Coordinates of C-alpha atoms in Angstrom, one line a residue:
Chain E
M402 CA 87.5 -62.2 -31.1
T403 CA 90.2 -63.9 -33.0
T404 CA 91.5 -67.3 -32.8
T405 CA 95.3 -66.9 -31.9
S406 CA 97.0 -69.8 -32.6
A407 CA 100.0 -71.0 -30.7
A408 CA 102.1 -70.6 -33.1
P409 CA 105.1 -67.8 -31.7
A410 CA 107.4 -65.3 -32.7
R411 CA 107.1 -65.1 -36.4
T412 CA 103.4 -62.9 -36.1
P413 CA 103.2 -60.9 -33.1
L414 CA 99.7 -60.8 -31.2
P415 CA 98.8 -57.1 -31.6
R416 CA 99.3 -57.3 -35.4
R417 CA 97.0 -60.2 -35.9
R418 CA 94.6 -58.7 -33.7
R419 CA 94.5 -55.0 -35.1
P420 CA 93.0 -55.3 -38.8
A421 CA 90.2 -57.7 -37.3
R422 CA 89.2 -55.2 -35.0
A423 CA 89.5 -52.4 -37.5
R424 CA 87.5 -54.5 -39.8
A425 CA 85.0 -55.0 -37.3
Y426 CA 85.4 -51.4 -36.2
T427 CA 84.4 -50.0 -40.1
A428 CA 81.6 -52.6 -40.2
F429 CA 80.1 -51.1 -37.4
R430 CA 80.9 -48.0 -38.1
T431 CA 79.2 -48.1 -41.6
T432 CA 76.1 -50.1 -40.6
M433 CA 75.5 -46.8 -37.9
I434 CA 75.7 -44.5 -41.2
I435 CA 73.4 -46.1 -43.0
F436 CA 70.9 -46.4 -40.0
V437 CA 71.2 -42.9 -39.7
V438 CA 70.8 -41.7 -43.3
L439 CA 67.7 -44.1 -43.2
V440 CA 66.4 -42.7 -40.4
F441 CA 66.4 -39.3 -41.9
V442 CA 65.4 -40.1 -45.7
V443 CA 62.9 -42.9 -44.8
P444 CA 59.8 -40.7 -43.5
L445 CA 60.7 -38.0 -46.6
L446 CA 60.6 -41.2 -48.8
W447 CA 57.2 -42.0 -47.5
M448 CA 56.0 -38.5 -47.8
V449 CA 56.8 -38.7 -51.7
M450 CA 55.5 -42.0 -51.9
A451 CA 51.8 -41.2 -50.5
S452 CA 51.9 -38.2 -52.9
F453 CA 51.8 -41.2 -55.6
K454 CA 49.2 -43.1 -54.3
T455 CA 45.4 -43.1 -54.3
N456 CA 43.6 -42.5 -51.0
V457 CA 42.8 -46.0 -50.9
D458 CA 46.3 -47.2 -50.9
I459 CA 47.4 -44.7 -48.3
Q460 CA 45.1 -46.4 -45.9
D461 CA 45.7 -49.9 -47.2
T462 CA 48.3 -51.8 -44.6
T463 CA 49.3 -54.5 -47.1
K464 CA 50.4 -51.7 -49.8
T465 CA 53.1 -49.9 -47.5
F466 CA 56.2 -50.2 -50.4
A467 CA 54.2 -52.0 -53.5
F468 CA 51.7 -49.7 -55.1
T469 CA 51.1 -48.7 -58.3
P470 CA 52.0 -45.3 -58.5
I471 CA 49.6 -42.6 -60.0
L472 CA 50.0 -39.0 -61.2
D473 CA 46.4 -37.8 -60.5
N474 CA 47.6 -36.3 -56.9
Y475 CA 50.3 -34.1 -58.9
A476 CA 47.3 -32.7 -61.8
N477 CA 44.6 -32.1 -59.5
V478 CA 47.2 -30.0 -57.0
L479 CA 48.7 -28.6 -60.5
R480 CA 45.0 -28.3 -62.3
N481 CA 44.1 -25.7 -59.5
D482 CA 45.1 -22.3 -60.9
S483 CA 45.5 -21.0 -57.6
Y484 CA 48.1 -23.3 -56.4
L485 CA 50.5 -22.0 -59.4
S486 CA 49.7 -18.6 -58.1
F487 CA 51.1 -19.3 -54.6
V488 CA 54.0 -21.1 -56.1
R489 CA 54.6 -17.6 -57.9
N490 CA 53.8 -15.6 -54.7
S491 CA 56.5 -17.4 -53.3
F492 CA 59.0 -17.0 -55.7
V493 CA 58.2 -13.0 -55.7
V494 CA 58.4 -12.5 -52.0
A495 CA 61.3 -15.0 -51.3
A496 CA 63.6 -13.1 -54.6
G497 CA 62.6 -9.8 -53.5
A498 CA 63.2 -9.7 -49.7
T499 CA 66.4 -12.3 -50.7
G500 CA 67.6 -8.9 -53.1
I501 CA 66.7 -6.4 -50.8
S502 CA 68.3 -7.9 -47.9
L503 CA 71.6 -8.7 -49.5
L504 CA 71.5 -4.7 -50.9
L505 CA 71.0 -3.5 -47.6
G506 CA 73.0 -6.2 -45.2
V507 CA 76.4 -6.8 -47.1
P508 CA 77.5 -3.1 -47.0
A509 CA 76.3 -3.0 -43.3
A510 CA 78.4 -6.6 -43.0
Y511 CA 81.5 -4.8 -44.4
S512 CA 81.1 -2.0 -42.4
M513 CA 80.6 -3.9 -39.1
S514 CA 83.3 -6.1 -39.8
R515 CA 86.3 -3.7 -41.3
F516 CA 85.2 -0.8 -38.1
N517 CA 84.7 -3.2 -35.4
M518 CA 80.9 -2.0 -35.0
Q519 CA 80.2 -4.8 -32.5
K520 CA 77.4 -3.1 -30.7
S521 CA 75.7 -2.4 -34.1
A522 CA 76.2 -5.6 -35.0
L523 CA 74.7 -6.9 -31.9
M524 CA 71.3 -5.0 -32.7
V525 CA 70.7 -6.2 -35.8
L526 CA 71.1 -9.5 -34.6
L527 CA 68.8 -8.5 -31.8
A528 CA 66.2 -9.5 -34.4
R529 CA 67.2 -13.2 -33.8
I530 CA 66.2 -13.8 -30.6
I531 CA 62.9 -11.4 -30.3
P532 CA 59.8 -13.7 -30.4
G533 CA 58.1 -12.8 -34.4
V534 CA 55.0 -12.9 -32.8
S535 CA 55.6 -9.9 -30.5
L536 CA 56.2 -7.3 -33.6
L537 CA 53.2 -8.8 -35.8
V538 CA 50.6 -7.1 -34.0
P539 CA 52.1 -3.5 -34.5
W540 CA 53.2 -4.5 -37.9
Y541 CA 49.8 -5.4 -38.8
Y542 CA 48.4 -2.1 -37.3
V543 CA 50.8 0.0 -38.7
F544 CA 50.8 -1.6 -42.2
A545 CA 47.0 -2.0 -42.2
N546 CA 46.8 2.1 -41.5
L547 CA 49.5 2.4 -44.8
G548 CA 47.0 0.3 -46.7
L549 CA 49.7 -2.6 -47.7
V550 CA 48.4 -5.5 -45.7
G551 CA 47.4 -7.8 -48.5
G552 CA 49.7 -6.7 -50.9
Y553 CA 53.6 -8.4 -51.3
S554 CA 55.3 -5.2 -49.8
V555 CA 54.3 -6.0 -46.3
L556 CA 55.6 -10.1 -47.1
I557 CA 58.8 -8.7 -48.6
I558 CA 59.3 -6.0 -45.1
S559 CA 58.8 -9.1 -42.7
H560 CA 60.6 -11.7 -44.1
M561 CA 63.6 -9.0 -44.7
F562 CA 63.5 -8.6 -40.9
I563 CA 64.8 -12.2 -40.7
L564 CA 66.9 -12.3 -43.8
I565 CA 69.0 -9.1 -42.8
P566 CA 70.5 -10.8 -40.0
I567 CA 71.3 -13.7 -41.8
S568 CA 73.1 -11.9 -44.4
V569 CA 74.7 -9.5 -42.2
Y570 CA 76.1 -12.7 -39.9
I571 CA 77.0 -14.5 -42.9
M572 CA 79.0 -11.9 -44.8
M573 CA 80.5 -10.6 -41.5
S574 CA 82.3 -13.6 -41.0
F575 CA 83.3 -13.5 -44.6
F576 CA 84.7 -10.1 -44.4
D577 CA 86.6 -10.8 -41.2
S578 CA 88.4 -13.7 -42.9
M579 CA 89.7 -10.8 -45.8
P580 CA 93.0 -9.5 -45.3
R581 CA 93.1 -5.5 -44.9
E582 CA 95.7 -5.6 -47.2
L583 CA 93.7 -6.4 -50.4
E584 CA 91.8 -3.1 -49.6
D585 CA 95.2 -0.9 -49.2
A586 CA 96.6 -2.5 -52.8
A587 CA 93.6 -1.2 -54.0
L588 CA 94.0 2.3 -52.5
V589 CA 97.1 2.6 -53.1
D590 CA 96.4 1.9 -57.2
G591 CA 94.4 4.9 -57.1
L592 CA 90.7 3.3 -56.0
T593 CA 88.7 5.4 -53.4
P594 CA 87.6 3.0 -50.6
I595 CA 83.9 2.6 -51.9
G596 CA 85.5 1.6 -55.4
A597 CA 87.7 -1.0 -53.7
F598 CA 85.2 -2.2 -51.7
L599 CA 82.6 -2.3 -55.1
R600 CA 85.3 -3.8 -57.6
I601 CA 87.5 -5.4 -55.3
L602 CA 85.9 -6.9 -52.4
L603 CA 82.3 -7.6 -53.5
R604 CA 84.1 -9.6 -56.3
L605 CA 86.4 -11.7 -53.9
S606 CA 83.6 -12.0 -51.4
A607 CA 80.8 -13.9 -54.4
P608 CA 80.9 -16.7 -52.5
G609 CA 79.8 -15.3 -49.3
V610 CA 76.9 -13.2 -51.1
A611 CA 76.0 -16.6 -52.8
T612 CA 75.9 -18.6 -49.4
A613 CA 73.8 -15.3 -48.0
A614 CA 71.4 -15.3 -50.7
I615 CA 70.7 -19.1 -50.9
L616 CA 70.4 -19.5 -47.0
S617 CA 68.1 -16.3 -47.4
F618 CA 65.9 -17.5 -50.0
I619 CA 65.2 -20.8 -48.3
F620 CA 64.5 -18.9 -45.4
S621 CA 62.0 -16.8 -46.9
W622 CA 60.7 -19.6 -48.7
N623 CA 60.1 -21.9 -45.7
N624 CA 58.4 -18.9 -43.6
F625 CA 55.2 -19.6 -42.3
M626 CA 53.9 -17.4 -39.2
F627 CA 54.6 -13.8 -40.8
A628 CA 52.7 -15.1 -44.5
L629 CA 49.6 -16.5 -42.2
V630 CA 49.2 -13.6 -40.2
L631 CA 50.3 -10.8 -42.8
S632 CA 49.5 -12.1 -46.3
G633 CA 46.0 -11.5 -48.1
A634 CA 44.0 -14.1 -50.7
N635 CA 46.4 -12.8 -53.4
T636 CA 49.3 -13.1 -52.0
K637 CA 49.5 -16.1 -50.0
T638 CA 52.9 -18.2 -50.3
L639 CA 53.1 -21.6 -50.3
P640 CA 53.3 -22.9 -46.8
V641 CA 50.5 -20.9 -45.9
A642 CA 48.7 -22.4 -49.0
V643 CA 49.4 -25.7 -48.2
F644 CA 48.3 -25.5 -44.3
D645 CA 44.8 -24.1 -45.4
F646 CA 44.1 -27.5 -47.6
V647 CA 44.1 -29.6 -44.2
S648 CA 41.4 -27.0 -42.8
Y649 CA 38.6 -28.3 -45.1
A650 CA 36.8 -31.3 -43.7
S651 CA 37.9 -34.6 -45.2
I652 CA 41.6 -34.8 -45.4
D653 CA 43.0 -35.5 -48.8
W654 CA 46.5 -36.9 -47.8
G655 CA 47.7 -37.9 -51.5
A656 CA 46.8 -34.3 -52.5
I657 CA 48.2 -32.5 -49.6
M658 CA 51.7 -34.4 -49.8
A659 CA 51.5 -34.1 -53.6
A660 CA 51.6 -30.2 -52.8
T661 CA 54.1 -30.3 -50.0
C662 CA 56.4 -32.7 -52.4
I663 CA 56.0 -29.5 -55.0
M664 CA 56.9 -26.9 -52.1
T665 CA 59.7 -28.6 -51.0
L666 CA 61.3 -29.7 -54.5
P667 CA 63.1 -26.2 -55.1
I668 CA 64.5 -26.6 -51.9
I669 CA 65.7 -30.2 -52.3
V670 CA 67.0 -28.9 -55.5
V671 CA 68.9 -26.0 -54.2
A672 CA 70.2 -28.6 -51.1
L673 CA 71.6 -31.2 -53.4
L674 CA 73.2 -28.5 -55.9
A675 CA 74.7 -26.3 -53.3
Q676 CA 75.2 -28.1 -50.4
K677 CA 78.5 -26.5 -49.5
Y678 CA 76.9 -23.2 -49.4
I679 CA 74.4 -24.0 -47.4
V680 CA 76.6 -26.1 -44.6
S681 CA 79.7 -22.9 -44.4
G682 CA 76.7 -20.5 -43.9
L683 CA 74.8 -22.3 -41.3
T684 CA 78.4 -22.8 -39.7
A685 CA 79.2 -19.6 -40.2
G686 CA 81.2 -17.8 -37.0
A687 CA 79.9 -21.0 -35.4
T688 CA 83.7 -22.6 -35.7
K689 CA 85.7 -19.6 -34.2
G690 CA 83.6 -19.2 -30.9
Chain W
M1126 CA 76.7 27.4 -53.0
T1127 CA 80.3 27.3 -53.7
S1128 CA 82.2 27.7 -50.4
T1129 CA 85.8 29.0 -50.5
S1130 CA 87.1 25.3 -49.0
T1131 CA 86.0 23.4 -51.7
H1132 CA 87.3 25.7 -54.8
G1133 CA 84.4 25.2 -57.1
V1134 CA 85.0 21.0 -56.9
P1135 CA 82.3 19.4 -58.9
M1136 CA 79.3 18.6 -56.7
A1137 CA 79.7 14.6 -58.0
E1138 CA 83.2 14.6 -56.7
R1139 CA 82.6 16.2 -53.5
L1140 CA 79.5 14.0 -52.8
S1141 CA 81.8 11.0 -53.5
L1142 CA 84.7 12.6 -51.5
W1143 CA 81.7 12.7 -48.3
A1144 CA 80.8 9.2 -49.1
N1145 CA 83.9 7.9 -48.8
R1146 CA 84.5 9.8 -45.5
N1147 CA 81.2 9.0 -44.3
R1148 CA 81.7 5.2 -45.5
K1149 CA 81.5 3.9 -42.2
W1150 CA 78.0 4.8 -41.3
L1151 CA 76.8 5.0 -44.5
F1152 CA 77.1 1.7 -45.2
A1153 CA 75.6 0.3 -42.2
A1154 CA 72.3 3.0 -41.4
P1155 CA 70.3 1.1 -44.0
A1156 CA 70.1 -2.1 -42.4
M1157 CA 70.2 -0.7 -38.9
V1158 CA 67.6 2.1 -39.5
F1159 CA 65.5 -0.5 -40.8
T1160 CA 65.9 -3.2 -38.0
F1161 CA 65.5 0.0 -35.4
L1162 CA 62.4 0.7 -37.0
L1163 CA 60.8 -2.8 -37.2
I1164 CA 62.0 -4.2 -33.7
C1165 CA 62.3 -1.2 -31.6
I1166 CA 58.7 0.3 -32.0
P1167 CA 56.7 -2.5 -32.3
I1168 CA 58.6 -3.4 -28.9
G1169 CA 58.1 -0.3 -27.6
W1170 CA 54.5 -0.3 -28.3
T1171 CA 53.8 -3.8 -27.2
L1172 CA 55.3 -2.6 -23.6
Y1173 CA 52.8 0.2 -23.9
L1174 CA 49.6 -2.3 -24.6
S1175 CA 50.6 -4.3 -21.8
L1176 CA 49.4 -1.4 -19.5
T1177 CA 46.7 -0.5 -21.1
D1178 CA 43.2 -2.7 -21.4
A1179 CA 43.4 -2.9 -25.2
K1180 CA 41.1 -5.5 -26.6
G1181 CA 38.9 -6.2 -29.8
S1182 CA 40.9 -3.9 -31.7
V1183 CA 43.8 -1.6 -31.5
R1184 CA 42.5 1.0 -33.1
R1185 CA 39.8 1.3 -30.0
P1186 CA 41.5 4.2 -27.8
A1187 CA 42.6 2.0 -24.5
D1188 CA 42.7 3.3 -20.9
F1189 CA 46.1 2.9 -19.6
I1190 CA 45.7 0.1 -16.4
G1191 CA 49.0 -0.1 -15.3
I1192 CA 50.5 -3.2 -14.5
E1193 CA 47.1 -5.4 -14.1
N1194 CA 47.6 -7.0 -17.3
Y1195 CA 51.1 -8.7 -15.5
V1196 CA 49.0 -9.2 -12.4
E1197 CA 46.9 -11.4 -14.1
V1198 CA 49.2 -13.4 -16.4
L1199 CA 51.0 -14.2 -13.4
T1200 CA 48.5 -15.7 -11.4
D1201 CA 47.0 -17.4 -14.4
T1202 CA 47.6 -20.8 -13.3
D1203 CA 45.3 -22.2 -15.9
R1204 CA 46.8 -21.4 -19.3
F1205 CA 50.1 -19.1 -18.5
W1206 CA 52.3 -21.0 -16.0
P1207 CA 51.4 -24.5 -18.1
A1208 CA 52.3 -22.9 -21.6
V1209 CA 55.4 -21.8 -19.4
G1210 CA 56.4 -25.6 -18.6
R1211 CA 55.4 -26.8 -21.8
T1212 CA 57.8 -24.1 -23.5
G1213 CA 60.6 -25.5 -21.3
L1214 CA 60.0 -28.8 -21.2
F1215 CA 60.0 -28.5 -25.2
T1216 CA 62.9 -26.5 -25.4
F1217 CA 65.0 -28.2 -22.9
G1218 CA 64.2 -31.9 -23.9
A1219 CA 64.8 -31.1 -27.8
L1220 CA 67.9 -29.5 -27.1
A1221 CA 69.4 -32.3 -24.9
L1222 CA 68.3 -34.9 -27.2
E1223 CA 69.7 -32.8 -29.9
L1224 CA 73.0 -32.1 -28.5
I1225 CA 73.8 -35.9 -27.1
L1226 CA 72.4 -37.6 -30.6
G1227 CA 74.0 -34.5 -32.9
M1228 CA 77.7 -35.0 -31.3
A1229 CA 77.2 -38.6 -31.9
I1230 CA 76.6 -38.3 -35.7
A1231 CA 79.4 -35.8 -35.9
L1232 CA 81.8 -37.9 -34.8
L1233 CA 80.5 -41.0 -36.8
L1234 CA 80.9 -38.7 -39.9
W1235 CA 84.1 -37.3 -39.1
R1236 CA 86.7 -39.2 -40.7
S1237 CA 86.1 -39.7 -44.1
F1238 CA 84.5 -42.3 -45.9
R1239 CA 83.4 -43.3 -49.1
G1240 CA 79.9 -41.8 -49.9
Q1241 CA 80.6 -38.6 -47.5
R1242 CA 79.0 -36.1 -49.7
W1243 CA 75.9 -38.3 -50.2
V1244 CA 75.3 -38.7 -46.5
R1245 CA 75.6 -35.1 -45.6
V1246 CA 73.4 -34.0 -48.4
S1247 CA 70.6 -36.5 -46.9
I1248 CA 71.0 -35.4 -43.2
L1249 CA 70.8 -31.8 -44.5
L1250 CA 67.6 -32.0 -46.2
P1251 CA 65.4 -32.5 -42.9
F1252 CA 66.2 -28.6 -42.0
V1253 CA 66.3 -27.3 -44.9
A1254 CA 62.5 -28.4 -46.0
T1255 CA 59.9 -26.3 -45.4
P1256 CA 58.9 -26.5 -41.8
V1257 CA 55.3 -26.4 -42.8
A1258 CA 55.6 -29.8 -45.3
I1259 CA 57.7 -31.5 -42.4
A1260 CA 54.9 -31.2 -39.8
M1261 CA 52.5 -32.2 -42.5
M1262 CA 54.3 -35.2 -43.1
W1263 CA 54.6 -36.3 -39.7
R1264 CA 51.0 -35.6 -38.7
L1265 CA 50.6 -38.4 -42.0
I1266 CA 52.9 -40.5 -40.5
F1267 CA 51.6 -40.5 -36.6
E1268 CA 48.0 -40.9 -37.5
P1269 CA 46.6 -43.6 -35.6
N1270 CA 45.2 -45.6 -38.4
I1271 CA 46.9 -45.4 -41.6
G1272 CA 49.9 -43.8 -40.4
F1273 CA 53.8 -45.1 -40.8
A1274 CA 54.6 -45.2 -37.2
N1275 CA 52.0 -47.7 -35.9
R1276 CA 53.6 -50.1 -39.1
V1277 CA 56.5 -49.9 -37.9
L1278 CA 55.2 -50.6 -34.4
S1279 CA 52.9 -53.7 -36.0
W1280 CA 55.8 -55.2 -37.8
V1281 CA 58.1 -55.8 -34.3
G1282 CA 54.5 -56.8 -32.9
L1283 CA 54.7 -53.6 -30.4
P1284 CA 50.5 -52.1 -29.9
A1285 CA 49.8 -49.0 -31.9
Q1286 CA 49.9 -45.9 -30.3
P1287 CA 47.8 -42.9 -30.7
W1288 CA 50.7 -40.5 -30.9
L1289 CA 49.8 -37.2 -31.3
A1290 CA 46.0 -37.9 -31.0
D1291 CA 46.4 -38.3 -27.3
P1292 CA 46.9 -35.6 -24.9
G1293 CA 49.8 -37.1 -23.0
M1294 CA 51.7 -38.2 -25.7
T1295 CA 51.4 -35.2 -27.6
L1296 CA 54.4 -33.2 -26.3
P1297 CA 56.8 -36.2 -26.6
T1298 CA 55.8 -37.1 -29.8
L1299 CA 56.3 -33.2 -31.1
I1300 CA 59.8 -33.2 -29.2
F1301 CA 60.7 -36.6 -31.2
I1302 CA 59.8 -34.6 -34.5
D1303 CA 61.8 -31.7 -33.3
V1304 CA 64.7 -34.0 -32.6
W1305 CA 64.1 -35.7 -35.9
E1306 CA 64.3 -32.2 -37.9
F1307 CA 67.0 -30.3 -35.9
T1308 CA 69.5 -33.4 -34.9
P1309 CA 71.4 -32.8 -38.4
M1310 CA 71.7 -29.0 -38.1
V1311 CA 73.4 -29.8 -34.5
A1312 CA 75.9 -32.6 -36.1
I1313 CA 76.5 -30.0 -39.0
I1314 CA 77.8 -27.6 -36.8
L1315 CA 79.4 -29.8 -34.6
L1316 CA 81.2 -31.5 -37.6
A1317 CA 82.5 -28.0 -39.2
G1318 CA 83.6 -27.4 -35.8
L1319 CA 85.5 -31.2 -35.4
S1320 CA 87.1 -30.4 -39.1
T1321 CA 89.1 -27.1 -37.8
L1322 CA 90.3 -29.1 -34.9
P1323 CA 94.2 -29.2 -34.7
D1324 CA 95.5 -33.4 -34.8
D1325 CA 98.3 -32.7 -32.2
P1326 CA 96.9 -33.2 -29.0
D1327 CA 94.9 -36.5 -30.2
E1328 CA 97.3 -37.6 -31.7
A1329 CA 99.7 -36.6 -28.3
A1330 CA 97.0 -38.1 -26.0
R1331 CA 96.8 -41.8 -28.2
I1332 CA 100.4 -42.1 -27.6
D1333 CA 100.4 -41.9 -24.1
G1334 CA 97.6 -44.6 -24.0
A1335 CA 94.3 -42.7 -23.9
G1336 CA 91.5 -44.6 -24.6
V1337 CA 88.8 -43.5 -27.2
W1338 CA 86.6 -42.2 -24.4
Q1339 CA 89.3 -40.4 -22.6
R1340 CA 90.4 -38.8 -25.5
F1341 CA 86.7 -37.6 -26.2
W1342 CA 86.3 -36.0 -22.6
Y1343 CA 89.3 -34.6 -21.7
I1344 CA 90.5 -33.3 -25.3
T1345 CA 87.9 -33.3 -28.2
L1346 CA 85.0 -31.5 -26.1
P1347 CA 86.8 -29.2 -24.5
L1348 CA 88.6 -28.1 -27.4
L1349 CA 85.0 -28.0 -29.1
K1350 CA 83.2 -26.1 -26.2
P1351 CA 83.1 -22.9 -28.3
V1352 CA 81.3 -24.7 -31.4
V1353 CA 78.9 -26.5 -28.8
L1354 CA 77.8 -23.3 -27.2
V1355 CA 77.3 -21.9 -30.8
A1356 CA 75.0 -24.6 -31.2
V1357 CA 73.5 -24.5 -28.1
L1358 CA 72.0 -21.0 -28.7
L1359 CA 70.6 -21.2 -31.6
R1360 CA 68.8 -24.2 -31.3
A1361 CA 67.6 -22.8 -27.8
I1362 CA 66.6 -19.5 -29.4
D1363 CA 64.4 -21.5 -32.3
A1364 CA 63.2 -23.9 -30.1
L1365 CA 61.8 -21.4 -27.6
K1366 CA 60.2 -19.9 -30.4
T1367 CA 58.7 -23.3 -32.3
F1368 CA 55.5 -22.4 -34.1
D1369 CA 55.3 -23.8 -37.3
L1370 CA 55.5 -27.3 -35.9
L1371 CA 53.0 -26.9 -32.8
Y1372 CA 50.9 -24.8 -35.3
V1373 CA 50.4 -27.0 -38.0
T1374 CA 50.0 -30.1 -36.0
K1375 CA 47.7 -29.1 -33.3
G1376 CA 46.3 -26.0 -34.8
Q1377 CA 45.1 -23.0 -32.4
G1378 CA 45.6 -22.9 -28.8
G1379 CA 47.5 -26.5 -29.1
G1380 CA 44.9 -28.8 -29.4
S1381 CA 41.5 -29.4 -27.4
F1382 CA 43.5 -29.6 -24.3
H1383 CA 46.3 -27.0 -24.9
E1384 CA 48.7 -30.0 -24.7
A1385 CA 50.7 -28.6 -27.2
E1386 CA 50.2 -24.9 -26.4
T1387 CA 53.7 -23.3 -25.7
L1388 CA 53.9 -19.3 -25.0
N1389 CA 54.2 -18.4 -28.7
I1390 CA 50.9 -20.8 -29.7
Y1391 CA 49.5 -18.9 -26.9
V1392 CA 50.4 -15.5 -27.5
Y1393 CA 49.8 -16.1 -31.1
G1394 CA 46.1 -17.2 -29.9
L1395 CA 45.7 -14.4 -27.5
S1396 CA 46.5 -12.0 -30.2
F1397 CA 45.0 -13.0 -33.5
K1398 CA 42.2 -15.4 -32.3
Y1399 CA 41.1 -13.5 -29.1
N1400 CA 42.1 -9.9 -30.3
D1401 CA 43.4 -9.8 -26.6
F1402 CA 46.2 -7.3 -27.3
G1403 CA 46.6 -6.1 -23.7
V1404 CA 47.0 -9.5 -22.2
A1405 CA 49.2 -10.8 -25.4
S1406 CA 51.3 -7.9 -24.7
A1407 CA 52.0 -8.4 -21.3
V1408 CA 52.8 -12.2 -21.8
L1409 CA 55.0 -10.9 -24.3
I1410 CA 57.0 -8.7 -22.6
L1411 CA 57.6 -11.6 -19.8
F1412 CA 58.6 -14.4 -23.0
F1413 CA 61.0 -11.7 -24.3
L1414 CA 62.5 -11.4 -20.8
M1415 CA 62.5 -15.2 -20.3
I1416 CA 64.4 -15.3 -23.8
L1417 CA 66.9 -13.0 -22.8
A1418 CA 67.4 -14.7 -19.2
V1419 CA 68.1 -17.7 -20.9
M1420 CA 70.8 -16.3 -23.5
W1421 CA 72.2 -14.7 -20.3
I1422 CA 72.8 -17.9 -18.4
L1423 CA 74.2 -19.5 -21.9
T1424 CA 76.5 -16.8 -22.9
F1425 CA 77.4 -16.1 -19.1
R1426 CA 81.0 -15.3 -18.2
R1427 CA 81.4 -15.9 -22.4
K1428 CA 83.0 -12.1 -23.3
G1429 CA 82.4 -10.9 -26.7
A1430 CA 80.0 -13.8 -27.6
K1431 CA 79.0 -13.8 -31.0
L1432 CA 75.5 -15.4 -32.0

């Protein structure tokens, strides 16, 4: 509490107390913010640190923060040719699924937004609530009969199942916010409706498409369950490959942490560069009930 | 093939006219057909399998056995009902904590401050990072002998805990991890909602002498309700279906005592370890109905709910 001198009139009490309270509040708030950041960042730092430790150092309780960093874990993981092929698999699947999902999802979102196709939109969004396992047995059966299991196409198709709702959902709220007059003006200028969509609306909604693309890529990159069942030895994606590392008898924590760091790195870079898009994509629709 | 009505208009132009007139369905159809094929046919097939004794291989001809699988599942107090309980506990526990903490964090970060951008990026990382990586990371941190968690406990003078190694502690530990992973997402959704709120009602209440808590409870929270509902829906759906975290930390069957076996893990094991497709399908249909019920309860009386 503030010590208030008996001196009257000149400085009224509330004025003298305010700044002190405000300062106390700011200090409290800053402390809390730092605490929150630490809670979310320290575990990640622990993962990164472990990837630079020898397995002896990881077990040494006296070397929690003070240790000599080594690159052996990364070298071991990257020397393994198959790990690089897992990275490639993840890229091929994520890029392929993202591309095709946008190709199908963006026009669909436009139609659903413009023509108020609430029920159709709901059907696409049904994909969000269905448990993925319920689809895996039938998918596996059908795709195995078509001779596709073990190829990229199955993984791309299964990931599209998650990504199309994401694209539709993000793009719908984007098109919803675009004035109809834009399109009308283009029609007056002699463009066909499809031309107006392709040349005017699509160009103006580039940030929306970027948002959908970034989130789609992240979701596909992160997917585990579909890839666990549907990938073959040659199409294993990173999450499945990293998970496989632990199934062996002795757990090489250093190598595993190096592998997880390599797997997470692209996402962290994307998150740093495209923070705005990720936030707007995840909250699309959320802010308008 | 020239009809009188088109007067020899070139094919390309006729096609373009047709496309423009029917663009509503032309645009929507590919995505819808794709989703329809990928959802409805499998769901229909699951429904069919749930009424048969399919086992071992889906290629093996299966006999129609009516609701026998459902009876078997619903009377199974060994695996099914405990799994339902764990699913509910995990979902409800994680959701409640994430909402309270997410709201606290959103309010903390609401008004701008220096370094806000960096704070936002750092809390973004837990839920955009690959879930398998997050699960691996927590496995190491909760390792009883070498993990960071027990080191922190020893610094403050507390005894080491078995964490994920102890069946009784597994579910709370997993809820903790889920809360760590997804509280930021809830916070960011709520933060986006907060930033769209009008200032006037809050101002007015302040002038009328309402305290901080009163203003939050009677002004901010009611205005924020739609956004809170969206956050609840999104998280509830995903928490009900949690797979990566549970499977990577505890493996098939949810550990040696099934201590982390939720419905999702249970069904996965039935389908891909025991190839017990009939029973698995029955569980899936029940699981799906439960999710729909939860959704219905959450969106109850909310017209035009958007997912």
